[in-house]
Amino acid sequence: MLTRESVIEKAMALGFADVGICDASPFDEHRMILEERRNYYDWAYKLGIDLSTGTDPSTILEGAKSIIVVLGHYFDRGFPREMENHFGRCYLDDDRLTKDGLSRKIKAFRSFLRDAGIQTKIPFHLPHRVAAARAGLGTFGKNCLFYADRAVAGGSWTLPIAVIVDAPFEQDTPTISVGCPDWCRNACIAACPTGALKGPQKIDPRRCISYLTYFGEGITPEDLREPMGLWVYGCDHCQNVCPRNRAWLARSGSLPVNEKVAAMAPSFSLPALLHMDVAYYEAHIQPHMFYMPSSDIWRWRMNAARAMGNSLDGAYVPELEKAMVGDGDERVRQMSAWALGRIGGRDAKKALEKHLAESTGALRNEIETALSKNNRHF
Ligand code: SF4
Ligand code: SF4
């Protein structure tokens, strides 16, 4: 039989940032919160993800006795700045499809347990962050994220992975609480550009930029386009402004570069994303960021157009004009027109005026709005 010490030693030897152990009783409080806020999560149920079934480990693994929570550390190397500007860091080296990083560690850890006769399950819909706090690994931020006590200088840059096992182990003391300092005046809530943070530990995921970038329906409503800023997939804004993350962010400039992500960067440039087709998406993007099916790549292109507009960079005008005229999807054409209006300046105005007469319907409306007298950028 494995001892608690040998489990911890193995997890740390594999390179996890920390490890803790808790019991496998149901997460009743979390289930109640999900029920109370059911309307926030309708989208998940529509996608076939029943979050409430993940709150009882015994329904996932027969004879569940403990949960071993290991922390994956996705920010142990530095990312190119142009990638951090547009993509949430936790997605940059997501190897759930490529299986060349964290997945290998998880596999090796499970093999280690299995070789000792212990059954394991890692359900995606278990409340992994709550399990991490129950296992004594850290506390919550008011932004709903999990902050590690003993890793990443106390920051939020870890991925808790909860491994349900059918063996009993001595448990850690839970740390389920909000760990924000009194002097922080809710910087995350104030800074959330789309008002997704409704209060301490209360997020409306439907307003969160992360959700909007990969699940948002239809063209992004006008009132959200500017607040969504430069984000194309995910959003780190409430983590970037958080004082609990300052210490690690201060170190990030001297971290070794994540070479894999640096090599990916040219494929993820905004012009490449704006003009990509399905073949390009499946070859270069989807292996790393896969929440959208190939049939939804119009959303990727629309996000790229919106980010270009919010960059206020006139160098993107020819790319946006090309997309406004030639993209096969009306939503991308419309967003490209909006982006030209957002960038403003003589070249953007010329591009919009040139195509006004030949345009009809919603695209024409976008062009007219962009060219309207209210647009102070012209
Ligand atoms: S990730 Fe971005 S949009 Fe979502 S809550 Fe944080 S700041 Fe708001
Ligand atoms: S910004 Fe302030 S309130 Fe928000 S998670 Fe960080 S410390 Fe807590």
Short mmCIF file of C-alpha atoms and ligand atoms in Angstrom, two decimals:
data_model
loop_
_atom_site.label_atom_id
_atom_site.label_comp_id
_atom_site.label_asym_id
_atom_site.label_seq_id
_atom_site.Cartn_x
_atom_site.Cartn_y
_atom_site.Cartn_z
CA MET A 1 0.00 0.00 0.00
CA LEU A 2 1.27 3.45 -0.90
CA THR A 3 1.84 5.92 1.89
CA ARG A 4 0.77 9.53 1.81
CA GLU A 5 4.45 10.54 1.79
CA SER A 6 5.27 8.37 -1.22
CA VAL A 7 2.33 9.85 -3.17
CA ILE A 8 3.47 13.38 -2.41
CA GLU A 9 7.08 12.55 -3.23
CA LYS A 10 6.09 11.05 -6.59
CA ALA A 11 3.87 14.02 -7.54
CA MET A 12 6.64 16.49 -6.75
CA ALA A 13 9.24 14.38 -8.57
CA LEU A 14 7.02 14.45 -11.68
CA GLY A 15 7.13 18.24 -11.60
CA PHE A 16 3.74 19.22 -10.22
CA ALA A 17 3.82 22.52 -8.39
CA ASP A 18 2.15 21.13 -5.26
CA VAL A 19 -0.02 18.27 -4.06
CA GLY A 20 -2.67 17.85 -1.36
CA ILE A 21 -5.20 15.22 -0.36
CA CYS A 22 -8.82 15.51 0.76
CA ASP A 23 -11.80 13.23 1.33
CA ALA A 24 -14.18 12.29 -1.46
CA SER A 25 -17.45 13.40 0.12
CA PRO A 26 -19.92 15.25 -2.13
CA PHE A 27 -19.36 18.95 -2.83
CA ASP A 28 -22.82 19.86 -1.55
CA GLU A 29 -22.22 23.57 -1.13
CA HIS A 30 -20.90 23.83 -4.67
CA ARG A 31 -23.91 21.92 -5.99
CA MET A 32 -26.23 24.37 -4.23
CA ILE A 33 -24.40 27.33 -5.77
CA LEU A 34 -24.75 25.75 -9.22
CA GLU A 35 -28.45 25.25 -8.62
CA GLU A 36 -28.95 28.80 -7.35
CA ARG A 37 -27.16 30.20 -10.39
CA ARG A 38 -28.60 27.73 -12.87
CA ASN A 39 -29.39 30.48 -15.39
CA TYR A 40 -25.67 31.40 -15.49
CA TYR A 41 -24.82 27.87 -16.64
CA ASP A 42 -27.65 27.06 -19.05
CA TRP A 43 -25.14 27.18 -21.90
CA ALA A 44 -23.14 24.33 -20.32
CA TYR A 45 -26.22 22.15 -19.93
CA LYS A 46 -27.12 22.90 -23.56
CA LEU A 47 -23.66 21.67 -24.54
CA GLY A 48 -24.42 18.43 -22.70
CA ILE A 49 -22.22 19.28 -19.70
CA ASP A 50 -24.17 18.48 -16.52
CA LEU A 51 -22.03 20.29 -13.96
CA SER A 52 -24.06 19.06 -10.96
CA THR A 53 -23.19 15.40 -11.64
CA GLY A 54 -19.54 16.26 -11.04
CA THR A 55 -20.23 17.26 -7.45
CA ASP A 56 -20.48 13.71 -6.10
CA PRO A 57 -17.21 11.76 -6.55
CA SER A 58 -18.88 8.47 -5.59
CA THR A 59 -20.98 8.60 -8.77
CA ILE A 60 -17.79 8.95 -10.79
CA LEU A 61 -15.66 6.24 -9.19
CA GLU A 62 -17.21 3.39 -7.26
CA GLY A 63 -15.66 3.18 -3.83
CA ALA A 64 -14.14 6.68 -4.02
CA LYS A 65 -12.27 7.36 -0.77
CA SER A 66 -9.94 10.32 -1.38
CA ILE A 67 -9.11 13.00 -3.88
CA ILE A 68 -5.46 13.68 -4.60
CA VAL A 69 -5.14 17.18 -6.06
CA VAL A 70 -2.00 18.01 -8.01
CA LEU A 71 -1.26 21.51 -9.29
CA GLY A 72 -0.12 21.83 -12.87
CA HIS A 73 1.96 24.95 -13.41
CA TYR A 74 1.27 26.49 -16.81
CA PHE A 75 3.31 29.66 -16.33
CA ASP A 76 6.66 28.20 -15.31
CA ARG A 77 8.22 29.56 -18.52
CA GLY A 78 7.73 32.93 -20.13
CA PHE A 79 5.39 33.54 -23.07
CA PRO A 80 5.96 35.88 -26.01
CA ARG A 81 4.32 39.22 -25.31
CA GLU A 82 2.28 39.14 -28.51
CA MET A 83 0.68 35.89 -27.33
CA GLU A 84 -0.06 37.19 -23.82
CA ASN A 85 -1.79 40.20 -25.37
CA HIS A 86 -4.43 38.11 -27.11
CA PHE A 87 -4.77 34.73 -25.42
CA GLY A 88 -5.38 33.60 -21.85
CA ARG A 89 -2.12 32.11 -20.56
CA CYS A 90 -3.75 28.87 -19.44
CA TYR A 91 -4.57 28.09 -23.07
CA LEU A 92 -1.16 28.83 -24.51
CA ASP A 93 0.41 25.52 -23.63
CA ASP A 94 -2.76 23.46 -23.31
CA ASP A 95 -1.65 19.97 -24.33
CA ARG A 96 -4.92 18.12 -23.94
CA LEU A 97 -4.78 17.24 -27.65
CA THR A 98 -1.04 17.26 -28.32
CA LYS A 99 -0.35 15.36 -25.08
CA ASP A 100 3.26 16.44 -24.92
CA GLY A 101 3.45 18.23 -21.56
CA LEU A 102 1.17 18.18 -18.52
CA SER A 103 -0.76 15.18 -19.93
CA ARG A 104 2.39 13.07 -19.70
CA LYS A 105 2.85 13.94 -16.05
CA ILE A 106 -0.77 13.10 -15.28
CA LYS A 107 -0.48 9.81 -17.13
CA ALA A 108 2.72 8.89 -15.25
CA PHE A 109 1.07 9.78 -11.92
CA ARG A 110 -1.97 7.65 -12.66
CA SER A 111 0.26 4.74 -13.74
CA PHE A 112 2.13 5.04 -10.46
CA LEU A 113 -1.15 4.78 -8.54
CA ARG A 114 -2.50 2.01 -10.75
CA ASP A 115 0.67 -0.05 -10.29
CA ALA A 116 -0.07 0.08 -6.56
CA GLY A 117 -3.59 -1.26 -7.17
CA ILE A 118 -5.35 2.11 -6.85
CA GLN A 119 -8.15 3.02 -9.27
CA THR A 120 -8.29 6.63 -10.49
CA LYS A 121 -10.68 8.96 -12.32
CA ILE A 122 -10.17 12.56 -13.41
CA PRO A 123 -13.59 13.89 -14.39
CA PHE A 124 -13.56 17.24 -16.17
CA HIS A 125 -16.76 18.40 -14.44
CA LEU A 126 -15.64 17.90 -10.84
CA PRO A 127 -15.11 21.28 -9.11
CA HIS A 128 -11.31 21.05 -9.33
CA ARG A 129 -10.64 24.41 -7.66
CA VAL A 130 -12.89 23.64 -4.71
CA ALA A 131 -11.19 20.26 -4.38
CA ALA A 132 -7.81 22.02 -4.32
CA ALA A 133 -8.93 24.26 -1.45
CA ARG A 134 -10.41 21.29 0.38
CA ALA A 135 -7.00 19.61 -0.01
CA GLY A 136 -5.33 22.57 1.68
CA LEU A 137 -3.51 23.89 -1.36
CA GLY A 138 -4.69 27.49 -1.36
CA THR A 139 -7.58 29.92 -1.21
CA PHE A 140 -9.94 31.73 -3.56
CA GLY A 141 -9.75 35.19 -4.96
CA LYS A 142 -12.82 37.38 -5.23
CA ASN A 143 -12.41 36.86 -8.97
CA CYS A 144 -13.39 33.18 -8.40
CA LEU A 145 -9.90 31.93 -9.24
CA PHE A 146 -7.78 29.64 -7.12
CA TYR A 147 -4.57 31.00 -5.60
CA ALA A 148 -1.87 28.54 -4.55
CA ASP A 149 -0.37 28.91 -1.07
CA ARG A 150 2.99 27.30 -1.78
CA ALA A 151 3.54 27.72 -5.53
CA VAL A 152 3.83 30.50 -8.15
CA ALA A 153 4.57 33.00 -5.38
CA GLY A 154 1.00 32.70 -4.14
CA GLY A 155 -0.51 33.46 -7.54
CA SER A 156 -3.33 32.05 -9.64
CA TRP A 157 -1.23 30.51 -12.41
CA THR A 158 -1.87 26.86 -11.66
CA LEU A 159 -4.28 24.28 -12.91
CA PRO A 160 -5.70 22.09 -10.11
CA ILE A 161 -6.18 18.49 -11.27
CA ALA A 162 -8.36 16.44 -8.95
CA VAL A 163 -7.67 12.69 -9.08
CA ILE A 164 -10.39 10.64 -7.41
CA VAL A 165 -8.95 7.44 -5.93
CA ASP A 166 -10.44 4.40 -4.21
CA ALA A 167 -7.82 4.36 -1.43
CA PRO A 168 -7.89 6.16 1.92
CA PHE A 169 -5.08 8.59 2.76
CA GLU A 170 -4.45 10.95 5.62
CA GLN A 171 -5.97 14.28 4.62
CA ASP A 172 -4.75 17.83 4.59
CA THR A 173 -6.47 20.61 6.49
CA PRO A 174 -8.91 22.41 4.18
CA THR A 175 -8.21 26.04 3.29
CA ILE A 176 -11.60 26.87 1.78
CA SER A 177 -11.78 30.64 2.21
CA VAL A 178 -11.20 33.89 0.38
CA GLY A 179 -7.55 34.84 0.80
CA CYS A 180 -7.61 38.40 -0.53
CA PRO A 181 -5.93 41.08 1.56
CA ASP A 182 -8.25 43.61 3.21
CA TRP A 183 -6.44 46.48 1.55
CA CYS A 184 -7.24 45.35 -1.99
CA ARG A 185 -10.31 47.30 -2.95
CA ASN A 186 -11.73 44.66 -5.25
CA ALA A 187 -9.40 45.58 -8.11
CA CYS A 188 -10.52 42.58 -10.17
CA ILE A 189 -14.22 43.42 -9.92
CA ALA A 190 -13.61 47.05 -10.80
CA ALA A 191 -11.34 46.12 -13.71
CA CYS A 192 -13.50 43.47 -15.37
CA PRO A 193 -14.27 45.18 -18.68
CA THR A 194 -17.56 43.41 -19.36
CA GLY A 195 -19.01 43.42 -15.83
CA ALA A 196 -18.84 39.64 -15.55
CA LEU A 197 -17.73 39.83 -11.91
CA LYS A 198 -20.96 40.63 -10.14
CA GLY A 199 -19.42 40.76 -6.67
CA PRO A 200 -16.94 38.83 -4.56
CA GLN A 201 -16.86 35.23 -5.80
CA LYS A 202 -19.78 35.73 -8.12
CA ILE A 203 -19.18 35.52 -11.84
CA ASP A 204 -21.72 35.52 -14.64
CA PRO A 205 -19.82 33.37 -17.14
CA ARG A 206 -22.04 34.58 -19.99
CA ARG A 207 -20.52 38.08 -19.62
CA CYS A 208 -16.95 36.82 -19.24
CA ILE A 209 -14.69 37.53 -22.21
CA SER A 210 -13.35 33.98 -22.08
CA TYR A 211 -16.83 32.59 -22.66
CA LEU A 212 -17.69 35.24 -25.23
CA THR A 213 -14.57 34.53 -27.30
CA TYR A 214 -15.24 30.85 -27.73
CA PHE A 215 -18.99 30.37 -27.14
CA GLY A 216 -20.57 33.77 -27.86
CA GLU A 217 -23.53 33.48 -30.21
CA GLY A 218 -23.76 35.60 -33.33
CA ILE A 219 -21.87 38.78 -33.95
CA THR A 220 -20.51 40.34 -30.74
CA PRO A 221 -22.99 43.02 -29.58
CA GLU A 222 -21.69 46.52 -30.16
CA ASP A 223 -21.52 47.44 -26.48
CA LEU A 224 -19.10 44.58 -25.79
CA ARG A 225 -16.74 45.04 -28.75
CA GLU A 226 -14.58 47.77 -27.26
CA PRO A 227 -14.53 46.33 -23.70
CA MET A 228 -13.40 42.96 -25.07
CA GLY A 229 -10.27 44.74 -26.21
CA LEU A 230 -7.44 42.71 -27.66
CA TRP A 231 -8.54 39.32 -26.34
CA VAL A 232 -9.06 36.70 -29.04
CA TYR A 233 -9.39 33.55 -26.91
CA GLY A 234 -9.68 33.75 -23.15
CA CYS A 235 -8.93 36.73 -20.90
CA ASP A 236 -6.40 37.25 -18.09
CA HIS A 237 -7.37 40.77 -17.16
CA CYS A 238 -8.63 40.08 -13.62
CA GLN A 239 -5.47 38.09 -12.96
CA ASN A 240 -3.15 40.70 -14.42
CA VAL A 241 -4.53 43.47 -12.18
CA CYS A 242 -4.54 41.35 -9.02
CA PRO A 243 -1.94 42.22 -6.38
CA ARG A 244 -1.78 38.56 -5.37
CA ASN A 245 -0.21 37.91 -8.79
CA ARG A 246 2.30 40.77 -8.70
CA ALA A 247 5.17 38.74 -7.25
CA TRP A 248 5.04 36.11 -9.98
CA LEU A 249 4.42 38.60 -12.78
CA ALA A 250 7.51 40.51 -11.61
CA ARG A 251 9.53 37.35 -12.13
CA SER A 252 8.01 36.46 -15.48
CA GLY A 253 10.53 38.52 -17.47
CA SER A 254 13.39 36.37 -16.23
CA LEU A 255 11.69 33.00 -16.72
CA PRO A 256 13.11 30.79 -19.48
CA VAL A 257 11.10 31.16 -22.69
CA ASN A 258 8.44 28.57 -23.47
CA GLU A 259 9.94 27.52 -26.81
CA LYS A 260 6.87 25.60 -27.92
CA VAL A 261 4.65 28.65 -27.56
CA ALA A 262 7.28 30.92 -29.14
CA ALA A 263 7.32 28.63 -32.19
CA MET A 264 3.51 28.77 -32.40
CA ALA A 265 3.35 32.57 -32.28
CA PRO A 266 3.60 33.33 -36.05
CA SER A 267 0.65 30.99 -36.75
CA PHE A 268 -1.39 32.93 -34.20
CA SER A 269 -0.77 36.40 -35.63
CA LEU A 270 -3.95 38.44 -36.06
CA PRO A 271 -3.74 38.57 -39.90
CA ALA A 272 -3.21 34.79 -40.05
CA LEU A 273 -6.28 34.26 -37.85
CA LEU A 274 -8.39 36.79 -39.74
CA HIS A 275 -7.89 35.04 -43.07
CA MET A 276 -7.70 31.43 -41.97
CA ASP A 277 -9.65 28.59 -43.54
CA VAL A 278 -10.59 25.25 -42.04
CA ALA A 279 -7.41 23.51 -43.24
CA TYR A 280 -5.26 26.17 -41.58
CA TYR A 281 -7.33 26.03 -38.39
CA GLU A 282 -7.09 22.28 -38.11
CA ALA A 283 -3.35 22.25 -38.82
CA HIS A 284 -2.15 25.18 -36.70
CA ILE A 285 -4.74 26.36 -34.20
CA GLN A 286 -7.06 23.59 -33.16
CA PRO A 287 -4.33 21.30 -31.76
CA HIS A 288 -3.73 23.96 -29.09
CA MET A 289 -7.04 25.83 -28.69
CA PHE A 290 -9.89 23.52 -29.51
CA TYR A 291 -13.08 24.73 -27.84
CA MET A 292 -14.58 25.76 -31.18
CA PRO A 293 -15.37 23.18 -33.86
CA SER A 294 -14.12 23.81 -37.41
CA SER A 295 -17.64 24.90 -38.37
CA ASP A 296 -17.29 27.85 -35.97
CA ILE A 297 -14.06 29.37 -37.23
CA TRP A 298 -15.99 32.44 -38.32
CA ARG A 299 -15.88 33.32 -34.57
CA TRP A 300 -12.08 33.12 -34.56
CA ARG A 301 -11.94 35.42 -37.60
CA MET A 302 -14.47 37.81 -36.05
CA ASN A 303 -12.46 37.93 -32.81
CA ALA A 304 -9.29 38.67 -34.76
CA ALA A 305 -11.03 41.52 -36.61
CA ARG A 306 -12.32 43.00 -33.34
CA ALA A 307 -8.87 42.75 -31.72
CA MET A 308 -7.32 44.46 -34.74
CA GLY A 309 -9.82 47.28 -34.40
CA ASN A 310 -9.08 47.69 -30.71
CA SER A 311 -5.33 47.69 -31.43
CA LEU A 312 -5.90 51.07 -33.15
CA ASP A 313 -3.08 50.03 -35.46
CA GLY A 314 -3.43 51.50 -38.96
CA ALA A 315 -1.19 48.75 -40.36
CA TYR A 316 -4.20 46.42 -40.17
CA VAL A 317 -6.36 48.53 -42.50
CA PRO A 318 -5.54 46.56 -45.72
CA GLU A 319 -6.18 43.23 -43.94
CA LEU A 320 -9.52 44.45 -42.62
CA GLU A 321 -10.56 45.88 -45.97
CA LYS A 322 -9.82 42.52 -47.58
CA ALA A 323 -11.93 40.70 -44.96
CA MET A 324 -14.76 43.26 -45.15
CA VAL A 325 -15.06 42.69 -48.88
CA GLY A 326 -14.10 39.06 -49.33
CA ASP A 327 -14.79 37.04 -46.19
CA GLY A 328 -17.41 34.35 -46.75
CA ASP A 329 -19.15 35.11 -43.45
CA GLU A 330 -21.36 38.15 -42.96
CA ARG A 331 -20.43 38.43 -39.26
CA VAL A 332 -16.73 38.67 -40.10
CA ARG A 333 -17.40 41.24 -42.82
CA GLN A 334 -19.45 43.33 -40.41
CA MET A 335 -16.86 43.16 -37.63
CA SER A 336 -14.15 44.14 -40.11
CA ALA A 337 -16.14 47.25 -41.00
CA TRP A 338 -16.55 48.04 -37.31
CA ALA A 339 -12.81 47.55 -36.78
CA LEU A 340 -11.98 49.97 -39.60
CA GLY A 341 -14.19 52.55 -37.94
CA ARG A 342 -12.52 51.89 -34.60
CA ILE A 343 -9.02 52.34 -36.04
CA GLY A 344 -10.07 55.46 -37.87
CA GLY A 345 -7.79 57.69 -39.89
CA ARG A 346 -7.66 58.54 -43.57
CA ASP A 347 -6.91 55.06 -44.96
CA ALA A 348 -9.67 53.37 -42.98
CA LYS A 349 -12.16 56.03 -44.03
CA LYS A 350 -11.17 55.61 -47.68
CA ALA A 351 -11.63 51.83 -47.45
CA LEU A 352 -15.08 52.19 -45.89
CA GLU A 353 -16.23 54.84 -48.38
CA LYS A 354 -14.95 52.81 -51.33
CA HIS A 355 -17.23 49.88 -50.46
CA LEU A 356 -20.26 51.70 -49.11
CA ALA A 357 -22.20 51.87 -52.38
CA GLU A 358 -21.80 48.18 -53.25
CA SER A 359 -22.75 47.02 -49.72
CA THR A 360 -26.21 46.04 -48.56
CA GLY A 361 -28.04 45.00 -45.40
CA ALA A 362 -26.25 44.67 -42.07
CA LEU A 363 -22.83 45.30 -43.59
CA ARG A 364 -24.01 48.57 -45.07
CA ASN A 365 -25.37 49.57 -41.65
CA GLU A 366 -22.00 48.82 -40.04
CA ILE A 367 -20.18 50.89 -42.65
CA GLU A 368 -22.61 53.77 -42.26
CA THR A 369 -22.25 53.67 -38.48
CA ALA A 370 -18.46 53.57 -38.79
CA LEU A 371 -18.54 56.58 -41.10
CA SER A 372 -21.11 58.50 -39.09
CA LYS A 373 -20.37 61.91 -37.69
CA ASN A 374 -20.36 60.38 -34.20
CA ASN A 375 -17.11 58.60 -35.01
CA ARG A 376 -14.51 60.97 -33.62
CA HIS A 377 -11.66 58.92 -35.12
CA PHE A 378 -12.30 60.36 -38.60
S1 SF4 B 1 -11.53 36.79 -17.28
FE1 SF4 B 1 -11.81 38.89 -18.04
S2 SF4 B 1 -13.99 39.10 -18.54
FE2 SF4 B 1 -13.74 37.25 -17.28
S3 SF4 B 1 -14.12 37.93 -15.19
FE3 SF4 B 1 -11.89 38.14 -15.51
S4 SF4 B 1 -11.59 40.25 -16.28
FE4 SF4 B 1 -13.77 39.77 -16.44
S1 SF4 B 2 -7.79 41.85 -7.29
FE1 SF4 B 2 -7.98 42.05 -5.06
S2 SF4 B 2 -10.06 41.32 -4.62
FE2 SF4 B 2 -9.55 40.60 -6.68
S3 SF4 B 2 -8.70 38.53 -6.40
FE3 SF4 B 2 -6.98 39.95 -6.39
S4 SF4 B 2 -6.63 40.49 -4.24
FE4 SF4 B 2 -8.66 39.57 -4.40
#
